[in-house]
Amino acid sequence: MNTRLTKVLASITFALAMICGLAFVGKGVIRMLDDGAICARTGFWANASLAPDSLPVAEGVKASSSATRLCQDAPSVGQRAADLGGELPWLLFACLALLLFSRLLDTVLLKGPFTDAVSQRLTVLGWFVTAGTPLAGLVVGWSHSWLVDSMAPVVGSGPTVTGPQVLILAGLAAVIMGKIMREGVRMREDLEGTI
């Protein structure tokens, strides 16, 4: 096992986790304190030929000529929260996943790669990715849908799940590998006990 490479990788993933955490906090604070307009994209009217003044948008909302971009000049607190809900969940997910991965690598360095502690950490990381991916995608999709609906009440497209849902397969693979490693550790312990 190359411990130097593992140490470097553990340090890099921990640093990336901290950067994502700082970006999460910084973006949240800056966006909540910002009093500017917020915008959302929608594909509802993408193929329609409507005059911009005939669009059924809420008061204070400006629509682009193709009606795919809606901007609210004086957004409510709920609209600001929905705007944040469209951006922050993936940053939080990335921060926590990188932190769990960094802890997994630290455990590999401390106890070795084929131990019960490593298999448990791998299983926890796998379940986090498996459950966190659709949850973050649903929060982002729901926030965006609500924001668009608050600007153009006719749209009402309903919540969607966004983001890279293929990560669910990677999470399930990590869970399976964690279970396989746990069984391998038990078999090795049984073998050492009989010798």
PDB file of C-alpha atoms in Angstrom, residues 16-99:
ATOM      1  CA  LEU A  16     -11.736  20.193  -0.796  1.00  0.00           C
ATOM      2  CA  ALA A  17     -14.349  19.389   1.858  1.00  0.00           C
ATOM      3  CA  MET A  18     -13.400  22.546   3.773  1.00  0.00           C
ATOM      4  CA  ILE A  19     -13.466  24.653   0.589  1.00  0.00           C
ATOM      5  CA  CYS A  20     -16.954  23.312  -0.243  1.00  0.00           C
ATOM      6  CA  GLY A  21     -18.068  24.039   3.323  1.00  0.00           C
ATOM      7  CA  LEU A  22     -16.762  27.600   3.154  1.00  0.00           C
ATOM      8  CA  ALA A  23     -18.379  28.072  -0.258  1.00  0.00           C
ATOM      9  CA  PHE A  24     -21.676  26.768   1.177  1.00  0.00           C
ATOM     10  CA  VAL A  25     -21.609  29.192   4.115  1.00  0.00           C
ATOM     11  CA  GLY A  26     -20.261  32.114   2.091  1.00  0.00           C
ATOM     12  CA  LYS A  27     -22.713  31.728  -0.756  1.00  0.00           C
ATOM     13  CA  GLY A  28     -25.619  31.369   1.670  1.00  0.00           C
ATOM     14  CA  VAL A  29     -24.703  34.488   3.649  1.00  0.00           C
ATOM     15  CA  ILE A  30     -23.903  36.611   0.604  1.00  0.00           C
ATOM     16  CA  ARG A  31     -27.069  35.624  -1.242  1.00  0.00           C
ATOM     17  CA  MET A  32     -29.320  36.220   1.775  1.00  0.00           C
ATOM     18  CA  LEU A  33     -27.792  39.661   2.388  1.00  0.00           C
ATOM     19  CA  ASP A  34     -27.963  40.617  -1.294  1.00  0.00           C
ATOM     20  CA  ASP A  35     -30.957  42.799  -2.081  1.00  0.00           C
ATOM     21  CA  GLY A  36     -30.707  42.475  -5.865  1.00  0.00           C
ATOM     22  CA  ALA A  37     -32.947  40.665  -8.288  1.00  0.00           C
ATOM     23  CA  ILE A  38     -33.115  36.909  -8.532  1.00  0.00           C
ATOM     24  CA  CYS A  39     -33.619  35.035 -11.772  1.00  0.00           C
ATOM     25  CA  ALA A  40     -34.799  31.575 -12.742  1.00  0.00           C
ATOM     26  CA  ARG A  41     -34.848  29.735 -16.040  1.00  0.00           C
ATOM     27  CA  THR A  42     -37.851  27.834 -17.332  1.00  0.00           C
ATOM     28  CA  GLY A  43     -38.461  25.955 -20.519  1.00  0.00           C
ATOM     29  CA  PHE A  44     -42.240  26.172 -20.266  1.00  0.00           C
ATOM     30  CA  TRP A  45     -42.665  28.809 -22.999  1.00  0.00           C
ATOM     31  CA  ALA A  46     -39.565  27.872 -25.009  1.00  0.00           C
ATOM     32  CA  ASN A  47     -41.536  26.964 -28.154  1.00  0.00           C
ATOM     33  CA  ALA A  48     -44.286  29.549 -27.749  1.00  0.00           C
ATOM     34  CA  SER A  49     -44.483  32.791 -29.680  1.00  0.00           C
ATOM     35  CA  LEU A  50     -45.831  35.209 -27.104  1.00  0.00           C
ATOM     36  CA  ALA A  51     -45.386  38.932 -26.768  1.00  0.00           C
ATOM     37  CA  PRO A  52     -43.409  39.752 -23.587  1.00  0.00           C
ATOM     38  CA  ASP A  53     -46.253  41.936 -22.249  1.00  0.00           C
ATOM     39  CA  SER A  54     -48.810  39.120 -22.666  1.00  0.00           C
ATOM     40  CA  LEU A  55     -46.988  36.626 -20.450  1.00  0.00           C
ATOM     41  CA  PRO A  56     -48.841  35.616 -17.276  1.00  0.00           C
ATOM     42  CA  VAL A  57     -46.123  36.653 -14.820  1.00  0.00           C
ATOM     43  CA  ALA A  58     -46.455  37.972 -11.272  1.00  0.00           C
ATOM     44  CA  GLU A  59     -46.091  41.641 -10.422  1.00  0.00           C
ATOM     45  CA  GLY A  60     -42.498  42.904 -10.581  1.00  0.00           C
ATOM     46  CA  VAL A  61     -41.298  40.000 -12.731  1.00  0.00           C
ATOM     47  CA  LYS A  62     -39.450  40.675 -15.956  1.00  0.00           C
ATOM     48  CA  ALA A  63     -39.376  37.991 -18.623  1.00  0.00           C
ATOM     49  CA  SER A  64     -36.853  37.644 -21.418  1.00  0.00           C
ATOM     50  CA  SER A  65     -38.096  37.881 -25.000  1.00  0.00           C
ATOM     51  CA  SER A  66     -38.167  34.085 -25.276  1.00  0.00           C
ATOM     52  CA  ALA A  67     -39.779  33.820 -21.827  1.00  0.00           C
ATOM     53  CA  THR A  68     -37.159  31.319 -20.686  1.00  0.00           C
ATOM     54  CA  ARG A  69     -35.634  33.636 -18.079  1.00  0.00           C
ATOM     55  CA  LEU A  70     -37.725  35.234 -15.351  1.00  0.00           C
ATOM     56  CA  CYS A  71     -36.310  37.875 -12.978  1.00  0.00           C
ATOM     57  CA  GLN A  72     -37.932  39.270  -9.816  1.00  0.00           C
ATOM     58  CA  ASP A  73     -36.678  42.750  -8.866  1.00  0.00           C
ATOM     59  CA  ALA A  74     -37.855  42.757  -5.235  1.00  0.00           C
ATOM     60  CA  PRO A  75     -37.990  39.083  -4.201  1.00  0.00           C
ATOM     61  CA  SER A  76     -39.658  37.911  -1.035  1.00  0.00           C
ATOM     62  CA  VAL A  77     -37.811  35.998   1.685  1.00  0.00           C
ATOM     63  CA  GLY A  78     -39.412  32.785   0.419  1.00  0.00           C
ATOM     64  CA  GLN A  79     -38.194  33.464  -3.111  1.00  0.00           C
ATOM     65  CA  ARG A  80     -34.670  34.137  -1.824  1.00  0.00           C
ATOM     66  CA  ALA A  81     -34.777  30.878   0.155  1.00  0.00           C
ATOM     67  CA  ALA A  82     -36.005  29.004  -2.935  1.00  0.00           C
ATOM     68  CA  ASP A  83     -33.199  30.567  -4.964  1.00  0.00           C
ATOM     69  CA  LEU A  84     -30.706  29.313  -2.373  1.00  0.00           C
ATOM     70  CA  GLY A  85     -32.420  25.939  -2.339  1.00  0.00           C
ATOM     71  CA  GLY A  86     -31.610  25.688  -6.011  1.00  0.00           C
ATOM     72  CA  GLU A  87     -27.870  26.097  -5.413  1.00  0.00           C
ATOM     73  CA  LEU A  88     -26.808  25.127  -1.903  1.00  0.00           C
ATOM     74  CA  PRO A  89     -27.874  21.460  -1.532  1.00  0.00           C
ATOM     75  CA  TRP A  90     -25.243  20.186  -3.970  1.00  0.00           C
ATOM     76  CA  LEU A  91     -22.507  22.181  -2.222  1.00  0.00           C
ATOM     77  CA  LEU A  92     -23.534  20.709   1.140  1.00  0.00           C
ATOM     78  CA  PHE A  93     -23.723  17.222  -0.358  1.00  0.00           C
ATOM     79  CA  ALA A  94     -20.234  17.555  -1.883  1.00  0.00           C
ATOM     80  CA  CYS A  95     -18.791  18.888   1.366  1.00  0.00           C
ATOM     81  CA  LEU A  96     -20.155  16.027   3.461  1.00  0.00           C
ATOM     82  CA  ALA A  97     -19.279  13.330   0.901  1.00  0.00           C
ATOM     83  CA  LEU A  98     -15.692  14.596   0.671  1.00  0.00           C
ATOM     84  CA  LEU A  99     -15.456  14.738   4.457  1.00  0.00           C
TER      85      LEU A  99
END
